[in-house]
PDB file of C-alpha atoms in Angstrom:
ATOM      1  CA  MET A   1      -0.101   0.108   0.058  1.00 49.00           C
ATOM      2  CA  SER A   2       1.635   3.084  -0.992  1.00 51.00           C
ATOM      3  CA  PRO A   3       2.304   5.916   1.512  1.00 53.00           C
ATOM      4  CA  GLY A   4      -0.692   7.780   2.277  1.00 51.00           C
ATOM      5  CA  ALA A   5      -3.452   5.576   0.598  1.00 48.00           C
ATOM      6  CA  PRO A   6      -6.363   4.813   3.079  1.00 53.00           C
ATOM      7  CA  SER A   7      -6.490   0.891   5.108  1.00 58.00           C
ATOM      8  CA  SER A   8      -8.909  -1.288   3.928  1.00 63.00           C
ATOM      9  CA  HIS A   9     -10.450  -0.617   7.281  1.00 64.00           C
ATOM     10  CA  THR A  10     -10.228   3.159   6.987  1.00 73.00           C
ATOM     11  CA  GLU A  11     -12.178   2.291   3.487  1.00 75.00           C
ATOM     12  CA  VAL A  12     -14.841   0.226   5.935  1.00 71.00           C
ATOM     13  CA  ARG A  13     -15.409   3.178   8.331  1.00 72.00           C
ATOM     14  CA  ARG A  14     -16.154   6.084   5.269  1.00 77.00           C
ATOM     15  CA  ALA A  15     -18.029   3.548   3.423  1.00 75.00           C
ATOM     16  CA  ALA A  16     -20.833   3.134   6.721  1.00 73.00           C
ATOM     17  CA  HIS A  17     -20.128   6.955   7.594  1.00 73.00           C
ATOM     18  CA  ARG A  18     -21.848   7.137   3.664  1.00 80.00           C
ATOM     19  CA  ALA A  19     -24.568   4.760   4.427  1.00 78.00           C
ATOM     20  CA  GLU A  20     -25.774   6.318   7.346  1.00 75.00           C
ATOM     21  CA  ALA A  21     -25.890  10.064   6.366  1.00 78.00           C
ATOM     22  CA  ASN A  22     -28.110   8.807   3.029  1.00 83.00           C
ATOM     23  CA  PRO A  23     -31.203  10.072   4.493  1.00 85.00           C
ATOM     24  CA  VAL A  24     -33.903   7.186   2.995  1.00 91.00           C
ATOM     25  CA  PHE A  25     -31.410   4.384   4.843  1.00 90.00           C
ATOM     26  CA  GLU A  26     -32.205   6.578   8.000  1.00 90.00           C
ATOM     27  CA  VAL A  27     -36.076   7.305   7.277  1.00 92.00           C
ATOM     28  CA  LEU A  28     -36.287   2.775   6.690  1.00 93.00           C
ATOM     29  CA  ALA A  29     -33.851   2.432  10.241  1.00 92.00           C
ATOM     30  CA  ARG A  30     -36.801   4.778  12.151  1.00 93.00           C
ATOM     31  CA  ALA A  31     -39.229   2.774  10.300  1.00 94.00           C
ATOM     32  CA  GLY A  32     -37.779  -0.837  11.699  1.00 94.00           C
ATOM     33  CA  TYR A  33     -38.345   0.554  15.519  1.00 94.00           C
ATOM     34  CA  VAL A  34     -42.696   1.073  14.599  1.00 94.00           C
ATOM     35  CA  ALA A  35     -42.300  -2.444  12.938  1.00 94.00           C
ATOM     36  CA  ASP A  36     -40.892  -3.985  15.972  1.00 93.00           C
ATOM     37  CA  GLY A  37     -43.224  -1.947  17.782  1.00 93.00           C
ATOM     38  CA  VAL A  38     -46.519  -3.216  16.546  1.00 93.00           C
ATOM     39  CA  VAL A  39     -45.165  -6.884  17.038  1.00 91.00           C
ATOM     40  CA  HIS A  40     -44.055  -6.569  20.718  1.00 92.00           C
ATOM     41  CA  VAL A  41     -47.704  -4.881  21.520  1.00 93.00           C
ATOM     42  CA  LEU A  42     -49.692  -7.606  19.220  1.00 92.00           C
ATOM     43  CA  ILE A  43     -47.885  -9.660  21.119  1.00 89.00           C
ATOM     44  CA  GLY A  44     -49.228  -8.210  24.445  1.00 89.00           C
ATOM     45  CA  VAL A  45     -52.080  -8.129  23.691  1.00 91.00           C
ATOM     46  CA  LEU A  46     -52.306 -11.527  22.569  1.00 89.00           C
ATOM     47  CA  ALA A  47     -50.730 -12.609  26.626  1.00 88.00           C
ATOM     48  CA  ILE A  48     -53.343 -10.255  27.851  1.00 90.00           C
ATOM     49  CA  VAL A  49     -56.271 -12.521  26.205  1.00 88.00           C
ATOM     50  CA  VAL A  50     -54.588 -15.437  27.033  1.00 86.00           C
ATOM     51  CA  ALA A  51     -54.187 -14.951  30.417  1.00 86.00           C
ATOM     52  CA  PHE A  52     -58.084 -14.678  30.554  1.00 84.00           C
ATOM     53  CA  GLY A  53     -58.446 -17.468  28.678  1.00 81.00           C
ATOM     54  CA  GLY A  54     -58.955 -16.946  25.532  1.00 76.00           C
ATOM     55  CA  ASP A  55     -56.286 -18.900  23.138  1.00 73.00           C
ATOM     56  CA  GLY A  56     -53.628 -17.432  20.412  1.00 72.00           C
ATOM     57  CA  ARG A  57     -49.382 -17.646  20.454  1.00 74.00           C
ATOM     58  CA  THR A  58     -47.964 -14.886  22.370  1.00 72.00           C
ATOM     59  CA  ASP A  59     -44.947 -14.650  20.405  1.00 74.00           C
ATOM     60  CA  GLN A  60     -43.673 -13.003  17.632  1.00 81.00           C
ATOM     61  CA  SER A  61     -45.682 -16.053  15.508  1.00 80.00           C
ATOM     62  CA  GLY A  62     -48.158 -15.120  17.096  1.00 82.00           C
ATOM     63  CA  ALA A  63     -47.501 -11.029  16.043  1.00 87.00           C
ATOM     64  CA  LEU A  64     -46.791 -11.849  12.624  1.00 87.00           C
ATOM     65  CA  PHE A  65     -49.854 -14.628  11.711  1.00 86.00           C
ATOM     66  CA  ALA A  66     -52.311 -11.957  12.789  1.00 87.00           C
ATOM     67  CA  ILE A  67     -50.939  -9.130  10.973  1.00 89.00           C
ATOM     68  CA  ALA A  68     -51.006 -11.799   7.630  1.00 87.00           C
ATOM     69  CA  GLY A  69     -54.273 -11.629   8.655  1.00 86.00           C
ATOM     70  CA  ALA A  70     -55.455  -9.191   8.011  1.00 86.00           C
ATOM     71  CA  PRO A  71     -56.124  -6.670   5.200  1.00 87.00           C
ATOM     72  CA  LEU A  72     -53.466  -6.298   3.372  1.00 87.00           C
ATOM     73  CA  GLY A  73     -51.408  -8.339   5.641  1.00 87.00           C
ATOM     74  CA  SER A  74     -48.688  -9.386   2.975  1.00 90.00           C
ATOM     75  CA  VAL A  75     -47.604  -6.039   2.142  1.00 93.00           C
ATOM     76  CA  MET A  76     -47.563  -5.432   5.789  1.00 93.00           C
ATOM     77  CA  LEU A  77     -45.311  -7.921   6.562  1.00 93.00           C
ATOM     78  CA  TRP A  78     -43.084  -6.804   3.557  1.00 95.00           C
ATOM     79  CA  LEU A  79     -42.940  -3.767   4.599  1.00 94.00           C
ATOM     80  CA  ALA A  80     -41.781  -5.150   8.028  1.00 93.00           C
ATOM     81  CA  ALA A  81     -39.847  -7.823   6.830  1.00 94.00           C
ATOM     82  CA  SER A  82     -37.669  -4.629   4.886  1.00 95.00           C
ATOM     83  CA  THR A  83     -37.624  -2.240   7.844  1.00 95.00           C
ATOM     84  CA  LEU A  84     -36.381  -4.887  10.342  1.00 94.00           C
ATOM     85  CA  ALA A  85     -33.817  -5.598   7.834  1.00 94.00           C
ATOM     86  CA  ALA A  86     -32.480  -1.986   7.412  1.00 93.00           C
ATOM     87  CA  LEU A  87     -32.597  -1.729  11.122  1.00 93.00           C
ATOM     88  CA  GLY A  88     -30.684  -4.738  11.167  1.00 92.00           C
ATOM     89  CA  VAL A  89     -27.839  -3.221   9.038  1.00 92.00           C
ATOM     90  CA  TRP A  90     -28.274  -0.193  10.624  1.00 90.00           C
ATOM     91  CA  GLN A  91     -27.160  -1.725  14.006  1.00 90.00           C
ATOM     92  CA  PHE A  92     -24.206  -3.370  12.090  1.00 90.00           C
ATOM     93  CA  LEU A  93     -22.474  -0.346  10.389  1.00 88.00           C
ATOM     94  CA  ASP A  94     -23.179   1.254  14.053  1.00 85.00           C
ATOM     95  CA  GLY A  95     -20.865  -2.027  14.915  1.00 83.00           C
ATOM     96  CA  VAL A  96     -18.795  -1.257  12.491  1.00 82.00           C
ATOM     97  CA  LEU A  97     -18.529   3.206  13.404  1.00 82.00           C
ATOM     98  CA  VAL A  98     -17.956   2.343  17.595  1.00 73.00           C
ATOM     99  CA  ARG A  99     -14.873   4.232  18.271  1.00 69.00           C
ATOM    100  CA  SER A 100     -14.307   5.392  22.413  1.00 65.00           C
ATOM    101  CA  GLY A 101     -12.785   3.266  24.692  1.00 64.00           C
ATOM    102  CA  SER A 102      -9.945   0.725  25.146  1.00 66.00           C
ATOM    103  CA  ARG A 103      -9.688  -1.864  23.050  1.00 70.00           C
ATOM    104  CA  PRO A 104     -11.571  -4.547  24.442  1.00 75.00           C
ATOM    105  CA  ARG A 105     -14.743  -1.531  25.157  1.00 76.00           C
ATOM    106  CA  LYS A 106     -14.466  -1.019  21.519  1.00 79.00           C
ATOM    107  CA  TRP A 107     -14.427  -4.578  21.003  1.00 81.00           C
ATOM    108  CA  GLY A 108     -17.255  -4.790  23.584  1.00 82.00           C
ATOM    109  CA  ALA A 109     -19.515  -2.376  22.327  1.00 79.00           C
ATOM    110  CA  ARG A 110     -19.592  -4.038  18.765  1.00 83.00           C
ATOM    111  CA  LEU A 111     -20.492  -6.967  19.877  1.00 86.00           C
ATOM    112  CA  ILE A 112     -23.567  -5.390  21.087  1.00 83.00           C
ATOM    113  CA  GLU A 113     -24.584  -3.990  18.166  1.00 85.00           C
ATOM    114  CA  TRP A 114     -24.390  -6.550  16.051  1.00 88.00           C
ATOM    115  CA  GLY A 115     -26.268  -8.633  18.418  1.00 88.00           C
ATOM    116  CA  LYS A 116     -28.597  -6.100  18.411  1.00 87.00           C
ATOM    117  CA  ALA A 117     -28.047  -6.243  14.354  1.00 90.00           C
ATOM    118  CA  ALA A 118     -28.588 -10.329  14.520  1.00 91.00           C
ATOM    119  CA  VAL A 119     -32.280  -9.878  16.311  1.00 88.00           C
ATOM    120  CA  PHE A 120     -34.102  -7.148  13.901  1.00 91.00           C
ATOM    121  CA  LEU A 121     -32.248  -8.808  10.799  1.00 92.00           C
ATOM    122  CA  ALA A 122     -33.770 -12.146  12.024  1.00 89.00           C
ATOM    123  CA  LEU A 123     -37.348 -10.688  12.733  1.00 90.00           C
ATOM    124  CA  GLY A 124     -37.046  -9.317   9.531  1.00 92.00           C
ATOM    125  CA  VAL A 125     -36.403 -12.702   7.755  1.00 91.00           C
ATOM    126  CA  PHE A 126     -39.089 -14.132   9.603  1.00 88.00           C
ATOM    127  CA  ALA A 127     -41.530 -11.439   8.677  1.00 91.00           C
ATOM    128  CA  ALA A 128     -40.797 -12.807   5.159  1.00 93.00           C
ATOM    129  CA  ALA A 129     -41.042 -16.228   5.989  1.00 90.00           C
ATOM    130  CA  VAL A 130     -44.656 -15.552   7.285  1.00 90.00           C
ATOM    131  CA  ALA A 131     -45.864 -13.290   3.791  1.00 90.00           C
ATOM    132  CA  VAL A 132     -44.490 -16.065   1.382  1.00 87.00           C
ATOM    133  CA  GLY A 133     -46.713 -18.233   3.963  1.00 83.00           C
ATOM    134  CA  ALA A 134     -44.299 -20.139   5.940  1.00 77.00           C
ATOM    135  CA  ARG A 135     -46.069 -20.658   9.354  1.00 75.00           C
ATOM    136  CA  PRO A 136     -42.444 -21.526  11.673  1.00 66.00           C
ATOM    137  CA  ASN A 137     -42.928 -22.544  14.919  1.00 64.00           C
ATOM    138  CA  PRO A 138     -40.729 -21.098  17.573  1.00 62.00           C
ATOM    139  CA  ASP A 139     -41.505 -22.921  20.313  1.00 55.00           C
ATOM    140  CA  GLY A 140     -40.741 -26.361  18.391  1.00 58.00           C
ATOM    141  CA  SER A 141     -37.459 -25.392  17.423  1.00 58.00           C
ATOM    142  CA  VAL A 142     -36.511 -23.727  20.334  1.00 61.00           C
ATOM    143  CA  GLN A 143     -37.407 -27.654  21.376  1.00 64.00           C
ATOM    144  CA  ASP A 144     -35.951 -29.187  18.151  1.00 62.00           C
ATOM    145  CA  ALA A 145     -32.658 -26.958  18.975  1.00 65.00           C
ATOM    146  CA  SER A 146     -32.481 -27.753  23.088  1.00 65.00           C
ATOM    147  CA  HIS A 147     -32.674 -31.705  22.130  1.00 61.00           C
ATOM    148  CA  GLY A 148     -30.110 -31.270  19.475  1.00 69.00           C
ATOM    149  CA  VAL A 149     -27.735 -29.841  22.152  1.00 65.00           C
ATOM    150  CA  LEU A 150     -28.524 -32.280  25.338  1.00 65.00           C
ATOM    151  CA  VAL A 151     -27.522 -35.352  23.261  1.00 65.00           C
ATOM    152  CA  ILE A 152     -24.269 -34.201  22.677  1.00 72.00           C
ATOM    153  CA  PRO A 153     -21.190 -34.883  25.185  1.00 73.00           C
ATOM    154  CA  GLY A 154     -21.598 -31.496  27.912  1.00 76.00           C
ATOM    155  CA  GLY A 155     -25.157 -30.699  26.467  1.00 75.00           C
ATOM    156  CA  PRO A 156     -26.959 -29.828  29.457  1.00 78.00           C
ATOM    157  CA  ILE A 157     -24.373 -27.373  30.477  1.00 83.00           C
ATOM    158  CA  VAL A 158     -24.221 -25.418  27.029  1.00 83.00           C
ATOM    159  CA  LEU A 159     -28.288 -25.615  27.437  1.00 79.00           C
ATOM    160  CA  ALA A 160     -28.068 -23.961  31.366  1.00 84.00           C
ATOM    161  CA  VAL A 161     -25.272 -21.847  30.090  1.00 87.00           C
ATOM    162  CA  VAL A 162     -27.288 -20.063  27.510  1.00 84.00           C
ATOM    163  CA  GLY A 163     -30.421 -20.287  28.964  1.00 84.00           C
ATOM    164  CA  ALA A 164     -28.236 -18.606  32.241  1.00 90.00           C
ATOM    165  CA  ALA A 165     -27.370 -15.715  29.720  1.00 89.00           C
ATOM    166  CA  LEU A 166     -30.822 -15.362  28.742  1.00 86.00           C
ATOM    167  CA  GLY A 167     -32.586 -14.796  31.607  1.00 89.00           C
ATOM    168  CA  ALA A 168     -29.228 -12.766  32.622  1.00 91.00           C
ATOM    169  CA  GLY A 169     -30.843 -10.240  29.500  1.00 90.00           C
ATOM    170  CA  GLY A 170     -33.213 -10.581  31.504  1.00 90.00           C
ATOM    171  CA  ILE A 171     -32.369  -9.002  33.783  1.00 93.00           C
ATOM    172  CA  GLY A 172     -29.919  -6.582  32.261  1.00 92.00           C
ATOM    173  CA  PHE A 173     -33.348  -5.158  30.279  1.00 91.00           C
ATOM    174  CA  ALA A 174     -35.512  -4.708  33.888  1.00 93.00           C
ATOM    175  CA  VAL A 175     -32.020  -2.928  35.722  1.00 94.00           C
ATOM    176  CA  ILE A 176     -31.785  -0.660  32.238  1.00 93.00           C
ATOM    177  CA  GLY A 177     -35.298   0.656  32.681  1.00 93.00           C
ATOM    178  CA  ILE A 178     -34.746   0.292  36.747  1.00 94.00           C
ATOM    179  CA  ARG A 179     -31.909   2.714  35.882  1.00 94.00           C
ATOM    180  CA  ARG A 180     -32.893   4.459  33.195  1.00 93.00           C
ATOM    181  CA  THR A 181     -29.546   4.579  31.014  1.00 92.00           C
ATOM    182  CA  PHE A 182     -31.666   4.453  27.594  1.00 90.00           C
ATOM    183  CA  VAL A 183     -32.169   8.378  27.988  1.00 90.00           C
ATOM    184  CA  ARG A 184     -28.976   8.910  26.680  1.00 88.00           C
ATOM    185  CA  LEU A 185     -30.136   7.559  23.583  1.00 86.00           C
ATOM    186  CA  LEU A 186     -33.010   9.383  22.749  1.00 89.00           C
ATOM    187  CA  SER A 187     -33.939  13.368  22.315  1.00 89.00           C
ATOM    188  CA  LEU A 188     -36.450  13.876  24.832  1.00 86.00           C
ATOM    189  CA  PRO A 189     -38.958  16.663  24.686  1.00 84.00           C
ATOM    190  CA  SER A 190     -38.948  18.345  27.783  1.00 84.00           C
ATOM    191  CA  GLY A 191     -41.843  18.532  30.070  1.00 86.00           C
ATOM    192  CA  ALA A 192     -44.480  16.293  30.497  1.00 89.00           C
ATOM    193  CA  ALA A 193     -44.235  14.443  27.160  1.00 89.00           C
ATOM    194  CA  GLY A 194     -40.980  13.307  28.018  1.00 90.00           C
ATOM    195  CA  GLY A 195     -41.458  12.262  31.331  1.00 92.00           C
ATOM    196  CA  VAL A 196     -44.676   9.933  29.719  1.00 92.00           C
ATOM    197  CA  VAL A 197     -42.407   8.884  27.180  1.00 91.00           C
ATOM    198  CA  THR A 198     -40.173   7.460  30.257  1.00 93.00           C
ATOM    199  CA  GLY A 199     -42.348   6.603  31.879  1.00 93.00           C
ATOM    200  CA  ILE A 200     -43.305   3.596  29.219  1.00 93.00           C
ATOM    201  CA  ALA A 201     -40.213   2.775  28.722  1.00 93.00           C
ATOM    202  CA  VAL A 202     -39.359   1.862  31.907  1.00 93.00           C
ATOM    203  CA  PHE A 203     -42.527  -0.589  32.790  1.00 92.00           C
ATOM    204  CA  GLY A 204     -41.916  -1.903  29.270  1.00 91.00           C
ATOM    205  CA  TYR A 205     -37.926  -2.608  29.612  1.00 92.00           C
ATOM    206  CA  VAL A 206     -39.149  -3.889  33.022  1.00 92.00           C
ATOM    207  CA  ALA A 207     -42.187  -6.418  31.481  1.00 90.00           C
ATOM    208  CA  LYS A 208     -39.661  -7.306  28.747  1.00 89.00           C
ATOM    209  CA  GLY A 209     -36.592  -8.472  30.912  1.00 91.00           C
ATOM    210  CA  VAL A 210     -38.880 -10.604  33.372  1.00 88.00           C
ATOM    211  CA  ALA A 211     -40.052 -12.141  29.797  1.00 87.00           C
ATOM    212  CA  LEU A 212     -36.571 -12.694  28.337  1.00 87.00           C
ATOM    213  CA  LEU A 213     -35.920 -13.976  31.809  1.00 88.00           C
ATOM    214  CA  ALA A 214     -38.824 -16.596  31.399  1.00 85.00           C
ATOM    215  CA  VAL A 215     -37.926 -18.205  28.668  1.00 83.00           C
ATOM    216  CA  GLY A 216     -34.515 -19.009  30.383  1.00 85.00           C
ATOM    217  CA  VAL A 217     -35.941 -20.299  33.431  1.00 85.00           C
ATOM    218  CA  LEU A 218     -37.287 -22.908  31.050  1.00 81.00           C
ATOM    219  CA  LEU A 219     -34.236 -23.683  29.030  1.00 80.00           C
ATOM    220  CA  VAL A 220     -32.449 -23.779  32.178  1.00 84.00           C
ATOM    221  CA  VAL A 221     -35.023 -26.208  33.689  1.00 81.00           C
ATOM    222  CA  ALA A 222     -34.928 -28.470  30.564  1.00 78.00           C
ATOM    223  CA  ALA A 223     -31.077 -28.430  30.755  1.00 80.00           C
ATOM    224  CA  VAL A 224     -31.039 -29.858  34.666  1.00 79.00           C
ATOM    225  CA  LYS A 225     -33.984 -32.282  33.301  1.00 75.00           C
ATOM    226  CA  VAL A 226     -32.524 -33.075  30.424  1.00 71.00           C
ATOM    227  CA  GLU A 227     -35.597 -33.291  28.766  1.00 70.00           C
ATOM    228  CA  PRO A 228     -36.378 -30.960  25.587  1.00 66.00           C
ATOM    229  CA  ARG A 229     -39.882 -30.750  26.100  1.00 64.00           C
ATOM    230  CA  ASP A 230     -39.619 -28.816  28.733  1.00 62.00           C
ATOM    231  CA  ALA A 231     -37.653 -25.600  26.959  1.00 65.00           C
ATOM    232  CA  GLY A 232     -39.500 -22.822  24.843  1.00 65.00           C
ATOM    233  CA  GLY A 233     -40.065 -19.654  23.125  1.00 69.00           C
ATOM    234  CA  LEU A 234     -41.951 -16.389  24.744  1.00 72.00           C
ATOM    235  CA  ASP A 235     -45.271 -18.354  24.576  1.00 73.00           C
ATOM    236  CA  ALA A 236     -44.403 -21.876  26.661  1.00 74.00           C
ATOM    237  CA  ALA A 237     -42.833 -19.323  29.111  1.00 76.00           C
ATOM    238  CA  LEU A 238     -46.113 -17.709  29.820  1.00 78.00           C
ATOM    239  CA  ASP A 239     -48.359 -20.251  29.648  1.00 77.00           C
ATOM    240  CA  GLY A 240     -46.000 -21.944  32.466  1.00 76.00           C
ATOM    241  CA  LEU A 241     -46.485 -18.744  34.315  1.00 78.00           C
ATOM    242  CA  ILE A 242     -50.909 -19.077  34.173  1.00 80.00           C
ATOM    243  CA  ALA A 243     -50.392 -22.937  36.301  1.00 78.00           C
ATOM    244  CA  LEU A 244     -48.461 -20.641  39.294  1.00 78.00           C
ATOM    245  CA  PRO A 245     -50.442 -18.517  41.932  1.00 81.00           C
ATOM    246  CA  LEU A 246     -51.570 -14.972  40.319  1.00 80.00           C
ATOM    247  CA  GLY A 247     -49.772 -16.507  37.174  1.00 80.00           C
ATOM    248  CA  PRO A 248     -52.799 -14.836  35.378  1.00 86.00           C
ATOM    249  CA  LEU A 249     -52.278 -12.033  36.698  1.00 88.00           C
ATOM    250  CA  LEU A 250     -48.810 -12.159  35.852  1.00 86.00           C
ATOM    251  CA  CYS A 251     -49.199 -12.464  32.200  1.00 87.00           C
ATOM    252  CA  GLY A 252     -51.706  -9.788  31.788  1.00 88.00           C
ATOM    253  CA  ALA A 253     -49.087  -7.549  33.606  1.00 89.00           C
ATOM    254  CA  ILE A 254     -46.259  -8.818  31.751  1.00 88.00           C
ATOM    255  CA  GLY A 255     -49.011  -8.268  28.242  1.00 89.00           C
ATOM    256  CA  VAL A 256     -49.456  -4.871  29.474  1.00 91.00           C
ATOM    257  CA  GLY A 257     -45.391  -3.977  29.900  1.00 90.00           C
ATOM    258  CA  LEU A 258     -44.949  -5.453  26.261  1.00 90.00           C
ATOM    259  CA  ILE A 259     -47.566  -3.516  24.715  1.00 92.00           C
ATOM    260  CA  ALA A 260     -45.639  -0.188  26.372  1.00 93.00           C
ATOM    261  CA  TYR A 261     -42.387  -0.783  25.146  1.00 92.00           C
ATOM    262  CA  GLY A 262     -44.043  -2.201  21.863  1.00 93.00           C
ATOM    263  CA  VAL A 263     -45.311   2.139  22.363  1.00 94.00           C
ATOM    264  CA  PHE A 264     -42.128   2.767  23.396  1.00 93.00           C
ATOM    265  CA  LEU A 265     -40.103   1.499  19.934  1.00 93.00           C
ATOM    266  CA  GLY A 266     -42.706   2.906  18.066  1.00 93.00           C
ATOM    267  CA  LEU A 267     -41.646   6.490  19.727  1.00 92.00           C
ATOM    268  CA  SER A 268     -37.625   5.586  19.535  1.00 91.00           C
ATOM    269  CA  ALA A 269     -38.295   6.016  15.348  1.00 90.00           C
ATOM    270  CA  ARG A 270     -39.131   9.870  16.449  1.00 90.00           C
ATOM    271  CA  TYR A 271     -36.683  10.582  19.325  1.00 90.00           C
ATOM    272  CA  ARG A 272     -33.814   7.440  18.753  1.00 88.00           C
ATOM    273  CA  ARG A 273     -30.054   8.986  18.310  1.00 84.00           C
ATOM    274  CA  LEU A 274     -29.139   7.475  14.903  1.00 77.00           C
TER     275      LEU A 274
END
């Protein structure tokens, strides 16, 4: 490479900056928060329905199936898929552009951003799959994956670690909500409006954390009992909660909280710093 020529790393960063400077790309990324918010609101509504004795899948598949059954559902699913994919790419580029901190801290921040990117991209692919007629079953997929892990040497330990990590992520969500650390990522309006957005976010983060913790507990239980059928996703976790004393009340509260988190995600399209 000739003296003064930019390195490949510099070129990648410049390309990432150019992409994030594109106003159309930013609009699509912000719309991705709205799509994610709609999914969470629908999951919350389904959780409340189930808490009161109704029937339905209280997870992403249930929410996406509900969208598919609405007028112009296929169009809405493709819009959700494209905007979620744009948001996933945006988060990936954010990881590329991380600068501040020591080398370990920078890589830690990158992994967090890339983890978010993977979640948004996966949900976008999920929405596209439902749009073309697929009917995935997340609980069945989790059980199949758990079975595959449990039959390998040390598999129960691996599954327990995954469950514990997911549970820790749920606790992390709740802590973020309680400590309100999400505020630094937002440009909130002053006065009562900012307070309302913050209050909605706190409730939503805590509810999302409880839901993730419940899924993590299911995986740990499956690992301890070496029984894949005890594993599952959010739908199975809420079914387990309903069986507990005051379970329907807790499930309903989580549903309301997920609705709040979905509303907050929608508001993030306006107030999030990108």
